[in-house]
Coordinates of C-alpha atoms in Angstrom, one line a residue:
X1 CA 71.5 181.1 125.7
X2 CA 71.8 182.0 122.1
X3 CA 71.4 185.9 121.5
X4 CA 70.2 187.4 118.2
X5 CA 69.1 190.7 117.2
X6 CA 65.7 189.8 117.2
X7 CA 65.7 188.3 120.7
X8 CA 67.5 191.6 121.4
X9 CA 65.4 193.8 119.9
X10 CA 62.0 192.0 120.1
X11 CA 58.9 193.6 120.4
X12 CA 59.0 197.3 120.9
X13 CA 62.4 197.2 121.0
X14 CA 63.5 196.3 117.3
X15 CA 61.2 199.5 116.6
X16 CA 63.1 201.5 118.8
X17 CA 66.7 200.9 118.0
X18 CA 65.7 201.2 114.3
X19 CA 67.3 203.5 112.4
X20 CA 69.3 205.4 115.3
X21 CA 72.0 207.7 113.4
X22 CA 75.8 207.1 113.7
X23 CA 76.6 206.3 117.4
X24 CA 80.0 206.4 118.6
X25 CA 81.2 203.3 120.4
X26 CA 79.0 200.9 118.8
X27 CA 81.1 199.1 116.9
X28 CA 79.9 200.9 113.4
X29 CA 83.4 200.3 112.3
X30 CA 82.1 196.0 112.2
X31 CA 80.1 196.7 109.6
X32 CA 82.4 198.2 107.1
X33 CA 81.5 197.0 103.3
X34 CA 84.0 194.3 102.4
X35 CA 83.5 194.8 98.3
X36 CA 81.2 193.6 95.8
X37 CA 82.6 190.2 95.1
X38 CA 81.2 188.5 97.5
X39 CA 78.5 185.6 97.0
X40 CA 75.5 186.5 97.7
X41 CA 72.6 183.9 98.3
X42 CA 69.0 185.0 98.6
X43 CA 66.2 182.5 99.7
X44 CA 62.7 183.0 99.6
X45 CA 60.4 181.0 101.4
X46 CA 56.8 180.3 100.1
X47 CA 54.9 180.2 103.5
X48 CA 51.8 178.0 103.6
X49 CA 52.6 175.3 101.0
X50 CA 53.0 176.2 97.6
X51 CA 50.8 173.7 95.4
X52 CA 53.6 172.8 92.6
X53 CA 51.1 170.8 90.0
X54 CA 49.2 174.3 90.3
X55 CA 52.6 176.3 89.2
X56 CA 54.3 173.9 86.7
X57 CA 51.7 171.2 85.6
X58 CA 52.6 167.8 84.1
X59 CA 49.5 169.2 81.8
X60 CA 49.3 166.1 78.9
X61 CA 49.7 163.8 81.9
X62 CA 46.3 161.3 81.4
X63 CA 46.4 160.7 85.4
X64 CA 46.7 163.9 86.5
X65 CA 44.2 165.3 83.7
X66 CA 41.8 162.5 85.3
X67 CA 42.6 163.4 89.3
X68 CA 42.7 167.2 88.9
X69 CA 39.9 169.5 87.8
X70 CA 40.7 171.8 85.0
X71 CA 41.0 175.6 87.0
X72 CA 43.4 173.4 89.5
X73 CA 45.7 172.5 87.1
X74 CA 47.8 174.3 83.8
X75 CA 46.4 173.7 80.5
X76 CA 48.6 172.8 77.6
X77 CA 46.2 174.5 75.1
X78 CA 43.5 176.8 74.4
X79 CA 43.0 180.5 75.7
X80 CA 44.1 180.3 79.3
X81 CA 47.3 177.5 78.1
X82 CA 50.4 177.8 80.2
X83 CA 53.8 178.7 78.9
X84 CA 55.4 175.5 77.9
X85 CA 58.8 174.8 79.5
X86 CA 61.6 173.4 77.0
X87 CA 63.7 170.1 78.7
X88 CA 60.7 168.9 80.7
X89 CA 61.7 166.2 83.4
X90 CA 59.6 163.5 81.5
X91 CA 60.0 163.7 77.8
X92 CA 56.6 162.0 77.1
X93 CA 54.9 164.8 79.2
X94 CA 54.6 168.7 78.2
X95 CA 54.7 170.7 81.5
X96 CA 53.7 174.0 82.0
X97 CA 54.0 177.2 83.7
X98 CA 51.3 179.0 85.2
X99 CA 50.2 181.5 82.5
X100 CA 50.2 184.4 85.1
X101 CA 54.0 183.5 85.3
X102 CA 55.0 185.9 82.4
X103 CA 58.6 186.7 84.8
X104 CA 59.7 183.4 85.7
X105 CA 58.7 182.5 82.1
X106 CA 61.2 184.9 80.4
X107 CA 64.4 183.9 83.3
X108 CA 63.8 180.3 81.9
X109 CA 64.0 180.5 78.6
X110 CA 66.9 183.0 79.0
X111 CA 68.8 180.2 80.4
X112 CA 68.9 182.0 83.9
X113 CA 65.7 180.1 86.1
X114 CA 65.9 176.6 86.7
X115 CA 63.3 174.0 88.1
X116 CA 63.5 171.3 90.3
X117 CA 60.0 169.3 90.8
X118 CA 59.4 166.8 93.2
X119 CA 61.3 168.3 95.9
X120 CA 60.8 168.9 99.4
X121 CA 61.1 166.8 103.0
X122 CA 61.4 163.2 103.2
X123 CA 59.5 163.5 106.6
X124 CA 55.6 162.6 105.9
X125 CA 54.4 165.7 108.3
X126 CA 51.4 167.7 107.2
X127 CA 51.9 170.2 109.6
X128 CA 52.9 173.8 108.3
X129 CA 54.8 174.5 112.1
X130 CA 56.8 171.2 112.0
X131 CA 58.2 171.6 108.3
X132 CA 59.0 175.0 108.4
X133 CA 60.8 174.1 111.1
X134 CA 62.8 170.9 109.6
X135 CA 63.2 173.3 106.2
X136 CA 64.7 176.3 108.4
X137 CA 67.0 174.1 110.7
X138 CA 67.6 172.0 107.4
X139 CA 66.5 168.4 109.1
X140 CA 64.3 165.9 107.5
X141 CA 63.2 164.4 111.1
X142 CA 61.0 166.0 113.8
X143 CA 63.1 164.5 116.4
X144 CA 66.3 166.1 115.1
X145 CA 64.9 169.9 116.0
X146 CA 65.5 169.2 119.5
X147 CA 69.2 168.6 118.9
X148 CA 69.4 172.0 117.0
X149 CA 70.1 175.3 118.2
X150 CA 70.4 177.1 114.7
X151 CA 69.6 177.2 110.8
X152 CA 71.0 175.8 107.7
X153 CA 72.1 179.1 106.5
X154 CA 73.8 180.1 109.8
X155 CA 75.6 176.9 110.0
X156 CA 76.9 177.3 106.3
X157 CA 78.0 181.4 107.1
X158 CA 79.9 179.7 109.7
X159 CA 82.0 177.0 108.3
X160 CA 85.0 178.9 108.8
X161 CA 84.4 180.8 111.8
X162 CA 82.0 182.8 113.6
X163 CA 81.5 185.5 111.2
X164 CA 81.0 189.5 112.2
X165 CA 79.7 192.2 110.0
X166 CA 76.5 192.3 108.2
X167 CA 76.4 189.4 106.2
X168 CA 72.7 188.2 106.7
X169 CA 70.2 190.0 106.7
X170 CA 66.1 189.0 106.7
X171 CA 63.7 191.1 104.5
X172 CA 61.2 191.2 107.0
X173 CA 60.1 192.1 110.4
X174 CA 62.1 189.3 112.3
X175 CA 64.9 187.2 111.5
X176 CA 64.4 183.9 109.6
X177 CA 64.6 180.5 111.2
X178 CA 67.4 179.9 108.4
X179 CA 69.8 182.6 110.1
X180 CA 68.5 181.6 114.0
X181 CA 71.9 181.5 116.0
X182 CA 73.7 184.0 113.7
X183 CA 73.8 187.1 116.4
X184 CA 75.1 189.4 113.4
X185 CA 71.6 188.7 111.6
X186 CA 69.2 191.6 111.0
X187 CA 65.8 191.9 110.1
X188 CA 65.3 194.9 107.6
X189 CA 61.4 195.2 106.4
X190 CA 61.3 198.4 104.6
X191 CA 63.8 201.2 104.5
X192 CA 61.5 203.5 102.6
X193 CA 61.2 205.9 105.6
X194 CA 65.0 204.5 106.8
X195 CA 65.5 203.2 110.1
X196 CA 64.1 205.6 112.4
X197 CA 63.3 205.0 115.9
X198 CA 59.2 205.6 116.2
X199 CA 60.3 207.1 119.8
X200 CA 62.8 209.5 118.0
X201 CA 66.4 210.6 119.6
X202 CA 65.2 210.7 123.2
X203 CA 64.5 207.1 122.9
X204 CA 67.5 206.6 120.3
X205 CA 69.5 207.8 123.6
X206 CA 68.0 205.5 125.8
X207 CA 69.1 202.4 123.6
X208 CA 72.3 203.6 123.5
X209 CA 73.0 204.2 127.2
X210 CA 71.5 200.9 128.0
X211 CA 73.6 198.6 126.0
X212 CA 76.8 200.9 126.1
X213 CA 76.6 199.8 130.0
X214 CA 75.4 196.4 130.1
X215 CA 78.5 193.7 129.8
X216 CA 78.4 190.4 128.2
X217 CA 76.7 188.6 125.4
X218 CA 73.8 191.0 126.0
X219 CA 75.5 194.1 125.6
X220 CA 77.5 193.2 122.6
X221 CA 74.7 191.8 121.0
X222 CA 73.0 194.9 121.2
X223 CA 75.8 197.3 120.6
X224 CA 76.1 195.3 117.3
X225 CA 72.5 195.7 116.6
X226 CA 72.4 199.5 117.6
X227 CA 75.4 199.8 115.6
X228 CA 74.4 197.7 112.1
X229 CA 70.8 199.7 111.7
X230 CA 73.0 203.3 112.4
X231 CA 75.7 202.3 109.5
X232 CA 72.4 201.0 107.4
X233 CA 70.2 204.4 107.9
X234 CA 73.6 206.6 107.2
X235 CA 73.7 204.8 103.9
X236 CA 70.5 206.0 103.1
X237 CA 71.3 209.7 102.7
X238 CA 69.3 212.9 102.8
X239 CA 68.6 216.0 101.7
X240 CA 68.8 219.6 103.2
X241 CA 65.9 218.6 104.7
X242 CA 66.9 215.4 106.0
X243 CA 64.6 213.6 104.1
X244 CA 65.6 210.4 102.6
X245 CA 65.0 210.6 98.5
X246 CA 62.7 207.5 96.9
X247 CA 64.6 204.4 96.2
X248 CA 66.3 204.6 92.4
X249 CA 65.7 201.1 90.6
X250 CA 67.2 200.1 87.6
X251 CA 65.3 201.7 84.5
X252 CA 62.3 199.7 84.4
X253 CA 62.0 198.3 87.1
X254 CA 58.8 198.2 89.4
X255 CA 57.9 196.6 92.7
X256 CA 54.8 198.2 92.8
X257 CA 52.5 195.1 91.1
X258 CA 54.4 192.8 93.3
X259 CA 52.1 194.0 96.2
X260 CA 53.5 192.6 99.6
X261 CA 56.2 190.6 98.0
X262 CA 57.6 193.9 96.5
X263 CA 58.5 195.8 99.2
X264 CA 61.0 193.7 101.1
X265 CA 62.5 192.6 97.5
X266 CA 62.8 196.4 97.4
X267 CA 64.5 197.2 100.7
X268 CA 66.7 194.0 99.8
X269 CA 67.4 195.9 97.0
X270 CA 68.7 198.5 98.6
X271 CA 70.9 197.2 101.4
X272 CA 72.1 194.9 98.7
X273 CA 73.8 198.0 96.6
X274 CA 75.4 199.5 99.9
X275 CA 77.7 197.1 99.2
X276 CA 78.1 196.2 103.3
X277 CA 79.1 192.8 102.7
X278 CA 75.9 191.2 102.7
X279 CA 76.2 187.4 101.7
X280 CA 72.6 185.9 102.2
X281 CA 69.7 186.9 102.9
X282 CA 65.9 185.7 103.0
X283 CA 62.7 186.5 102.3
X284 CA 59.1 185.4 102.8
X285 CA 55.9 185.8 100.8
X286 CA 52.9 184.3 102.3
X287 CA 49.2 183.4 101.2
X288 CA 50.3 179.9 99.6
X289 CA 47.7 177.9 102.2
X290 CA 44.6 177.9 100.0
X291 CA 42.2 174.8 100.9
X292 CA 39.5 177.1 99.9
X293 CA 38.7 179.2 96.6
X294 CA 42.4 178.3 95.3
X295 CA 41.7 179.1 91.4
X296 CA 41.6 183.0 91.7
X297 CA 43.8 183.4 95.1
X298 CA 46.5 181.0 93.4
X299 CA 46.8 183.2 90.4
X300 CA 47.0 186.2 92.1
X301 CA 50.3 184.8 94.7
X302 CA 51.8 183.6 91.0
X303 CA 51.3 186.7 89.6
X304 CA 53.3 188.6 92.5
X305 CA 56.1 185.7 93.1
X306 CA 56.7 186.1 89.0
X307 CA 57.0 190.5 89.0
X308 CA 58.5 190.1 92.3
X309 CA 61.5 187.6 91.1
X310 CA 61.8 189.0 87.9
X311 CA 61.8 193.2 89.2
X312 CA 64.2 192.1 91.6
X313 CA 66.6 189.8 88.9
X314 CA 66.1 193.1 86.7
X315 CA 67.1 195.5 89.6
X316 CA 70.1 193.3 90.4
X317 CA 72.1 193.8 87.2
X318 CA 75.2 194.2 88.1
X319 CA 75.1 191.6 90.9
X320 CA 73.8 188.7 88.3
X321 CA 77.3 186.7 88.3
X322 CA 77.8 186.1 92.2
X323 CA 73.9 185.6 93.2
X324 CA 72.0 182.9 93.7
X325 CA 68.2 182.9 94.5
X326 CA 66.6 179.8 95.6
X327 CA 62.3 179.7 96.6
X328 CA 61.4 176.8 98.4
X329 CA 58.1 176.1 100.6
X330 CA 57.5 173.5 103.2
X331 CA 55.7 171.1 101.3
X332 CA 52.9 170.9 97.9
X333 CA 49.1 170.3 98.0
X334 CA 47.2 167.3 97.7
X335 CA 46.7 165.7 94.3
X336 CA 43.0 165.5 94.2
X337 CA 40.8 169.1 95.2
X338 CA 38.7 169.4 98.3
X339 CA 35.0 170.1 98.0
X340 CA 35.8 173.8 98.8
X341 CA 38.0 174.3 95.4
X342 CA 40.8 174.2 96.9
X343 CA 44.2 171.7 98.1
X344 CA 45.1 170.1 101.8
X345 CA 48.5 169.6 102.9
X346 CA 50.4 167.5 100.6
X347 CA 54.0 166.1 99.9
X348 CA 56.4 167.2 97.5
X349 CA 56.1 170.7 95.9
X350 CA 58.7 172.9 93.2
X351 CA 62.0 174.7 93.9
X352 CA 63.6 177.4 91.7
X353 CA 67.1 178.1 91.6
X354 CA 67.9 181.5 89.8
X355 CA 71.4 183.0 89.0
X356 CA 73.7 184.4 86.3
X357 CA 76.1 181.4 86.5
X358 CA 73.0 178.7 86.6
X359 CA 72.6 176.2 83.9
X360 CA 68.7 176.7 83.6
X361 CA 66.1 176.9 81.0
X362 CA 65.5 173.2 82.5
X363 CA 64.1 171.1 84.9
X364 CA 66.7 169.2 87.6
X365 CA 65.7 165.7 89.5
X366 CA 63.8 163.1 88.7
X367 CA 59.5 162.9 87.8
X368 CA 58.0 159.9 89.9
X369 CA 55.5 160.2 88.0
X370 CA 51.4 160.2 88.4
X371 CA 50.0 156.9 88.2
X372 CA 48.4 155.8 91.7
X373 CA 51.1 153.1 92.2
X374 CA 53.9 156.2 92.1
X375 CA 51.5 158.6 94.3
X376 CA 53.1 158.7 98.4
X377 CA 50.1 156.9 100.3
X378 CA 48.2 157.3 96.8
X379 CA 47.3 160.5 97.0
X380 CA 50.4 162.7 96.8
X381 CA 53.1 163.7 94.5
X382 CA 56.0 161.9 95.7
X383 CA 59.3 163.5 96.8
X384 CA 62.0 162.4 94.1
X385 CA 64.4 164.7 95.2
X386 CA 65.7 166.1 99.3
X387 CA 65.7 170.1 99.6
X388 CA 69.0 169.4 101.2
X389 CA 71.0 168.2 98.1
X390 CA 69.7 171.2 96.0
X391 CA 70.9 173.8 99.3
X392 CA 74.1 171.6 99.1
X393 CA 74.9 171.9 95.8
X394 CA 74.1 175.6 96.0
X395 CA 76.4 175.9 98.8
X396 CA 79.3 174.4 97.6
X397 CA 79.4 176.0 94.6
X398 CA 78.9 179.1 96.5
X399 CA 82.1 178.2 98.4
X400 CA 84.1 176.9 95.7
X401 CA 84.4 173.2 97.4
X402 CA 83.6 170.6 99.4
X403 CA 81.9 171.3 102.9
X404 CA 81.5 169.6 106.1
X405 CA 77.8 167.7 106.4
X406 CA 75.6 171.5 107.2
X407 CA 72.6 168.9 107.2
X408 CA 72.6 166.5 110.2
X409 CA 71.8 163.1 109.1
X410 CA 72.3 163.7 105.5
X411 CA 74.3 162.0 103.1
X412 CA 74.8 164.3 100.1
X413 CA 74.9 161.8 96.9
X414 CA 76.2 164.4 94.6
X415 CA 75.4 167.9 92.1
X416 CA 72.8 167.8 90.5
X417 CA 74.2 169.6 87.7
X418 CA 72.7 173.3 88.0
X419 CA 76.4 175.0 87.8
X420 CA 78.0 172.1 84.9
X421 CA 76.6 169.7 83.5
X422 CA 73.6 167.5 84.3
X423 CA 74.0 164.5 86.2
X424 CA 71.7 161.7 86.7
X425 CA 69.0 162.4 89.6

């Protein structure tokens, strides 16, 4: 059986071991920081289907203008016009951002966001369980999740080894599908009140006698857990009083109008300047399923992914030259609207790639373009380009060179040109 923290500490349990203080025995020593130079890969998922023609617009397209009503799509002019995006993917097309997308708008023209449309599975599935699935174990098949016992990210943290130490972490109340199998994952929601057990130290003490007695996978698997969230809640500090003080950003920085995407960035934030050894981590923000009233809901989740990316980018200063942060979502909308003003499940959707050593303030991959002989089954945008070569090319240049295949079944055909120069899609 494979053992995580979260099937460790599931349920009442993760709240329980929280946050327990310094415990001798419990292997605190494992989770030593190992330096700042680390890489450090961050990937946030945009659960529910992000609808990619809603966030970066092929807006002078003639068939998409003629498919798509007006509040569905970005305009390239007049008072609610989009910000227009410099080395489009088409040159005959002008795309645009989102106008709520003030954040991601500055990263790209600073040369330090990057845009991949026409991205996503190769499988046709429409259903949000499946493709978060084939995205998190990093498959392009249904059939290959049976054959897989962990995710993409855990796979690529172990290609030398089973690692140790806190290296991955999820922002969030359980561990990602990305890090399932990696038994040194944590899940670290917010650490505004630090890591305290809700059952306070008697029940501290009952976590600790339990594991420090029980043998095997189990007991080391919780031992490491016990002993990761003590070294984490030591690093928080406190005063006289034992409280912990408010989280310090950056000058200028504010999570606050990120809403529920700001307060894991936050704690990730935070674990992140421990300097613990983290190397990857994820994080979710939800709300992207919107096959009803999509106009005003849409440009409330764009105005929170753009504060939240750009806060934490701006909070991250020092960190810029060894991060990477990649979004990505299980799959786009459908080109046409539904009756209700909103999208169904589509095809291909946008990824971002952000990072100080990223060649952005441009679009990667090819445009299939719009007209209904280029549509899949004539009524989606077409995937041009697999998830798994952009992860890949992240990867590697993470690592500094080749790796063995960390997607089954995939044959990598090559950079794309994020970290050098450009390559043909």
């Amino acid at each position: 059986m494979s053992l995580t923290r979260r099937s460790i500490l599931g349920g009442g349990i993760a709240g329980l071991a929280a946050g327990l203080l310094p415990i001798p025995g419990l292997r605190n020593l494992a989770f030593a920081g190992t330096g700042p130079e680390k890489p450090l890969l961050i990937v946030v998922h945009l659960r529910g289907g992000c609808d990619g023609l809603n966030l970066i617009s092929p807006a002078t397209d003639p068939d998409f203008i003629d498919a798509r009503a007006s509040e569905l799509r970005v305009a390239a002019d007049g008072p609610d016009a989009g910000h227009a995006l410099a080395n489009g993917p088409d040159p005959k097309i002008d795309f645009r951002l989102h106008a709520q997308a003030n954040g991601m708008a500055e990263l790209y023209q600073s040369g330090q966001l990057a845009f991949l449309h026409a991205v996503g599975l190769t499988d046709g599935t429409r259903s949000h369980f499946v493709a978060t699935d084939m995205i998190e174990r990093g498959v392009a098949d249904a059939a290959s999740l049976n054959r897989l016992t962990d995710g993409w990210l855990t796979r690529a943290l172990a290609v030398d080894g089973q690692p140790s130490g806190l290296i991955a972490a999820s922002a969030s109340g359980s561990v990602s599908g990305e890090l399932i199998g990696l038994p040194s994952a944590i899940a670290v929601p917010n650490l505004d009140g630090g890591m305290a057990p809700p059952g306070g130290p008697q029940a501290g003490e009952v976590l600790k006698r339990l594991y420090a007695f029980t043998g095997g996978d189990v007991g080391l698997a919780g031992r490491d857990a016990l002993g990761a969230m003590a070294t984490i809640d030591g690093h928080l500090g406190r005063d006289a009083l034992g409280h912990i003080p408010p989280y310090q950003t950056e000058p200028g920085v504010d999570y606050t109008p990120a809403a529920e995407f700001g307060r894991p960035l936050k704690a990730l934030a935070q674990l992140i300047k421990m300097d613990l050894g983290l190397q990857a981590a994820t994080v979710d923000i939800g709300g992207w399923d919107m096959h009803e009233y999509q106009p005003g809901r849409f440009k409330t989740a764009v105005d929170h992914l753009s504060i939240g990316l750009a806060s934490f980018w701006n909070d991250m200063a020092r960190y810029h030259d060894r991060m990477v942060v990649v979004t990505l979502t299980e799959f786009g909308r459908r080109l046409r609207s539904n009756k209700s003003q909103g999208t169904d499940h589509g095809r291909a959707s946008v990824m971002t790639v952000l990072g100080g050593r990223i060649h952005g303030g441009r679009f990667y991959g090819a445009w299939p373009g719009m007209t209904p002989d280029k549509l899949d089954e004539g009524v989606d945008l077409a995937v041009a380009t697999d998830y798994r070569r952009v992860l890949t090319e992240v990867l590697e240049t993470r690592e500094g060179r080749r790796l063995p295949t960390l997607f089954p079944n995939y044959a990598y055909p090559g950079p794309l040109g994020l970290f050098g120069t450009p390559t043909k899609a």
